[in-house]
Amino acid sequence: MGSTQLSQFKELPIRPAGIMWQDDFVSPDHEKRLISIFLNELKWPDRSGRLSLHYGYTFDYKTFGIDPDIPYTEFPDWLQPLIPTTESRPPDQVCLQYYPPGAGIPPHVDAHKAYDQLYALSFGAPVMMKFRRGEQQVDIDLTPRSMMQMTGDARLYWTHGIKKRKTDTLADGTVRPRGDRWSITYRWLREGECECGDIELCDTAQKRNGMEKENRSLKPLAANAIAQSPVN
């Protein structure tokens, strides 16, 4: 465990419980170098909208686990210093995403069956992420260079998503234009089964109760990903 890094994470005093936060996970200069790598050295899919690159195991947008047909990809040198050291081992799946202004991601929970820990690191322009459970909803401002870990209620019982729009309205009424944003999502494969029992959001609980996978809350995310996939 990285005790120094762990001590720098603080839980946000809000609902949902379990959002751990660290400002300035990297310096502004480091962020500039990373964005230069993202823009000039990486090969992105040739399409519009939100774009993704995968390291370690590849995220499977149909099963929401890992794609068994794609070989493991070693973490590149630029990614190594960005790996959280608060877990007992490195993540199994890392996803770098680019969000142009106006792009979003549907409300979802990351699959309980496949994944345990979940972290997200933000670069570039800030954006509002909405957490929701039933009628309860909370906006979190994902500021550049911040690292967020979702644990407990935030990880298991609340969906999170980013609305497709070109501006965000802040709590004081300020309308903030969106800009180019990148994020890195870190996922660890779950050892054992999830025991949360939430039939609405947990794929393990749904399977135990004989529910079809298509009823899960991530169906819109899969449809969106398939629609954006390049045609061969």
Coordinates of C-alpha atoms in Angstrom, one line a residue:
M1 CA 0.0 0.0 0.0
G2 CA 1.2 3.5 -0.7
S3 CA 0.6 5.1 2.7
T4 CA 1.8 8.6 1.6
Q5 CA -0.6 8.6 -1.4
L6 CA -3.4 7.1 0.7
S7 CA -3.0 9.9 3.3
Q8 CA -3.6 12.5 0.5
F9 CA -7.0 11.1 -0.4
K10 CA -9.9 12.7 1.5
E11 CA -13.5 11.7 1.5
L12 CA -15.8 14.4 0.2
P13 CA -18.3 15.3 2.9
I14 CA -21.4 14.7 0.7
R15 CA -23.7 12.1 -0.4
P16 CA -23.1 9.6 -1.9
A17 CA -20.6 8.4 0.7
G18 CA -17.4 6.9 -0.5
I19 CA -16.0 9.5 -2.9
M20 CA -12.3 9.8 -2.1
W21 CA -10.6 12.8 -3.6
Q22 CA -7.1 14.2 -4.2
D23 CA -6.4 17.5 -5.9
D24 CA -3.2 18.0 -8.0
F25 CA -2.4 14.3 -8.4
V26 CA 0.1 15.6 -11.0
S27 CA 1.6 19.1 -11.4
P28 CA 0.4 21.6 -14.1
D29 CA 3.7 21.0 -16.0
H30 CA 3.2 17.2 -15.9
E31 CA -0.3 17.7 -17.1
K32 CA 0.9 19.8 -20.1
R33 CA 3.4 17.0 -21.0
L34 CA 0.8 14.4 -20.8
I35 CA -1.7 16.3 -23.0
S36 CA 1.1 16.8 -25.6
I37 CA 1.6 13.0 -25.6
F38 CA -2.2 12.4 -25.9
L39 CA -2.4 14.8 -28.9
N40 CA 0.8 14.0 -30.7
E41 CA 2.0 10.5 -29.9
L42 CA -1.1 8.3 -29.5
K43 CA -3.2 6.8 -32.3
W44 CA -6.8 7.4 -31.6
P45 CA -9.9 5.9 -33.4
D46 CA -10.8 7.9 -36.5
R47 CA -14.3 9.0 -35.6
S48 CA -16.1 11.8 -33.8
G49 CA -17.3 11.9 -30.2
R50 CA -15.8 10.3 -27.1
L51 CA -12.8 8.2 -27.9
S52 CA -11.1 5.5 -25.9
L53 CA -7.7 3.7 -25.7
H54 CA -7.2 0.7 -23.5
Y55 CA -4.1 -0.6 -21.5
G56 CA -3.7 -3.8 -19.6
Y57 CA -6.9 -5.8 -20.4
T58 CA -9.3 -4.3 -22.9
F59 CA -12.8 -3.2 -21.6
D60 CA -15.6 -5.2 -23.3
Y61 CA -18.6 -2.9 -24.0
K62 CA -20.8 -5.9 -24.6
T63 CA -20.2 -7.8 -21.4
F64 CA -18.8 -4.9 -19.3
G65 CA -15.9 -7.1 -18.2
I66 CA -12.7 -7.6 -20.1
D67 CA -12.4 -8.8 -23.7
P68 CA -10.8 -12.3 -23.7
D69 CA -10.0 -12.0 -27.4
I70 CA -7.7 -9.0 -27.1
P71 CA -4.2 -9.7 -25.6
Y72 CA -3.0 -7.8 -22.5
T73 CA -1.2 -4.5 -23.4
E74 CA 1.6 -3.4 -21.2
F75 CA 1.3 0.0 -19.6
P76 CA 3.4 2.6 -21.5
D77 CA 6.1 4.6 -19.9
W78 CA 4.0 7.8 -19.6
L79 CA 1.3 5.8 -17.7
Q80 CA 3.5 4.2 -15.1
P81 CA 3.9 7.2 -12.8
L82 CA 0.1 7.7 -12.9
I83 CA -0.8 4.3 -11.4
P84 CA -2.4 4.7 -8.0
T85 CA -0.3 3.0 -5.3
T86 CA -3.1 2.8 -2.7
E87 CA -4.1 -0.8 -3.8
S88 CA -2.1 -4.0 -3.1
R89 CA -1.4 -4.5 -6.9
P90 CA -1.5 -2.5 -10.1
P91 CA -4.9 -2.2 -11.9
D92 CA -5.9 -4.8 -14.4
Q93 CA -7.6 -2.5 -16.9
V94 CA -6.9 1.2 -17.7
C95 CA -8.9 3.3 -20.1
L96 CA -7.8 6.6 -21.5
Q97 CA -10.7 8.6 -22.9
Y98 CA -10.9 11.9 -24.8
Y99 CA -14.1 14.0 -24.4
P100 CA -14.5 16.8 -27.0
P101 CA -16.7 19.7 -26.0
G102 CA -20.3 18.4 -26.0
A103 CA -19.4 14.8 -25.4
G104 CA -20.7 12.8 -22.5
I105 CA -21.3 9.3 -21.1
P106 CA -24.7 7.8 -20.1
P107 CA -25.5 7.2 -16.5
H108 CA -24.1 3.8 -15.4
V109 CA -22.3 1.8 -12.7
D110 CA -19.2 -0.1 -13.6
A111 CA -20.0 -3.8 -13.5
H112 CA -20.0 -5.3 -10.0
K113 CA -19.2 -8.8 -11.2
A114 CA -16.1 -8.0 -13.1
Y115 CA -14.6 -5.0 -11.2
D116 CA -13.9 -4.0 -7.7
Q117 CA -11.9 -0.8 -7.2
L118 CA -12.5 2.2 -9.4
Y119 CA -10.4 5.4 -9.8
A120 CA -10.6 8.3 -12.3
L121 CA -7.9 10.9 -13.1
S122 CA -8.9 14.1 -15.0
F123 CA -6.9 16.3 -17.4
G124 CA -7.7 19.4 -19.5
A125 CA -11.0 21.2 -19.1
P126 CA -13.2 20.6 -16.0
V127 CA -16.7 18.9 -16.4
M128 CA -19.6 18.2 -14.2
M129 CA -20.4 14.5 -13.4
K130 CA -23.8 13.6 -12.1
F131 CA -24.2 10.9 -9.4
R132 CA -27.8 9.6 -9.0
R133 CA -29.8 7.1 -7.0
G134 CA -33.5 7.3 -7.5
E135 CA -34.6 10.9 -7.1
Q136 CA -31.4 11.9 -5.4
Q137 CA -28.7 13.5 -7.6
V138 CA -25.5 15.3 -6.9
D139 CA -23.1 17.1 -9.3
I140 CA -19.4 16.7 -8.8
D141 CA -17.0 19.1 -10.6
L142 CA -14.2 17.0 -12.1
T143 CA -11.4 19.5 -12.0
P144 CA -8.1 19.1 -14.0
R145 CA -5.4 17.0 -12.3
S146 CA -7.8 15.6 -9.7
M147 CA -7.9 11.9 -8.8
M148 CA -11.2 10.4 -7.7
Q149 CA -11.8 7.0 -6.1
M150 CA -15.3 5.6 -5.9
T151 CA -15.9 3.4 -2.9
G152 CA -18.9 2.1 -0.9
D153 CA -22.2 3.7 -1.8
A154 CA -20.7 5.9 -4.6
R155 CA -19.2 2.8 -6.3
L156 CA -22.0 0.3 -5.8
Y157 CA -25.4 2.1 -5.4
W158 CA -25.3 5.3 -7.3
T159 CA -24.9 5.7 -11.1
H160 CA -22.5 8.3 -12.5
G161 CA -22.5 10.0 -15.9
I162 CA -21.7 13.1 -17.9
K163 CA -24.5 14.8 -19.8
K164 CA -23.9 15.7 -23.5
R165 CA -23.8 19.5 -23.6
K166 CA -21.3 22.2 -24.4
T167 CA -21.7 24.2 -21.1
D168 CA -22.1 23.4 -17.4
T169 CA -24.0 25.6 -15.0
L170 CA -22.2 25.9 -11.7
A171 CA -23.7 26.2 -8.2
D172 CA -23.4 30.1 -8.3
G173 CA -25.2 30.3 -11.6
T174 CA -22.1 30.8 -13.7
V175 CA -22.3 29.1 -17.2
R176 CA -19.0 27.5 -18.0
P177 CA -18.1 26.4 -21.5
R178 CA -16.7 23.0 -21.9
G179 CA -13.3 22.3 -23.5
D180 CA -11.2 19.4 -24.5
R181 CA -10.9 16.9 -21.6
W182 CA -9.1 13.6 -21.1
S183 CA -9.6 11.1 -18.3
I184 CA -7.9 7.9 -17.2
T185 CA -10.1 5.2 -15.5
Y186 CA -8.4 2.5 -13.5
R187 CA -10.2 -0.8 -12.8
W188 CA -9.2 -3.8 -10.7
L189 CA -10.7 -7.2 -11.3
R190 CA -12.9 -8.5 -8.5
E191 CA -11.6 -11.4 -6.5
G192 CA -14.7 -13.4 -5.5
E193 CA -18.3 -12.3 -5.9
C194 CA -20.0 -9.0 -5.1
E195 CA -22.4 -9.4 -2.1
C196 CA -24.1 -6.0 -2.2
G197 CA -27.4 -7.6 -3.3
D198 CA -28.6 -4.5 -5.2
I199 CA -30.9 -6.0 -7.9
E200 CA -31.2 -2.7 -9.8
L201 CA -27.5 -2.2 -10.3
C202 CA -25.5 -5.3 -9.5
D203 CA -25.1 -7.9 -12.3
T204 CA -24.2 -10.6 -9.7
A205 CA -27.4 -10.0 -7.8
Q206 CA -29.4 -9.9 -11.1
K207 CA -27.9 -13.3 -12.2
R208 CA -28.7 -14.9 -8.8
N209 CA -32.3 -13.7 -9.3
G210 CA -32.6 -14.9 -12.9
M211 CA -32.7 -11.5 -14.4
E212 CA -31.6 -10.9 -18.0
K213 CA -28.4 -9.0 -18.5
E214 CA -30.2 -6.6 -20.9
N215 CA -32.2 -5.2 -17.9
R216 CA -29.0 -3.7 -16.4
S217 CA -28.6 0.0 -16.1
L218 CA -25.5 -0.2 -18.4
K219 CA -27.5 -1.1 -21.5
P220 CA -27.5 2.5 -22.8
L221 CA -23.7 2.6 -22.4
A222 CA -23.4 -0.5 -24.6
A223 CA -25.7 0.8 -27.3
N224 CA -23.7 4.1 -27.4
A225 CA -20.4 2.3 -27.6
I226 CA -21.6 -0.1 -30.4
A227 CA -23.0 2.9 -32.3
Q228 CA -19.6 4.6 -32.1
S229 CA -17.6 1.6 -33.2
P230 CA -15.8 1.9 -36.6
V231 CA -17.2 -0.1 -39.5
N232 CA -14.7 -2.5 -41.0

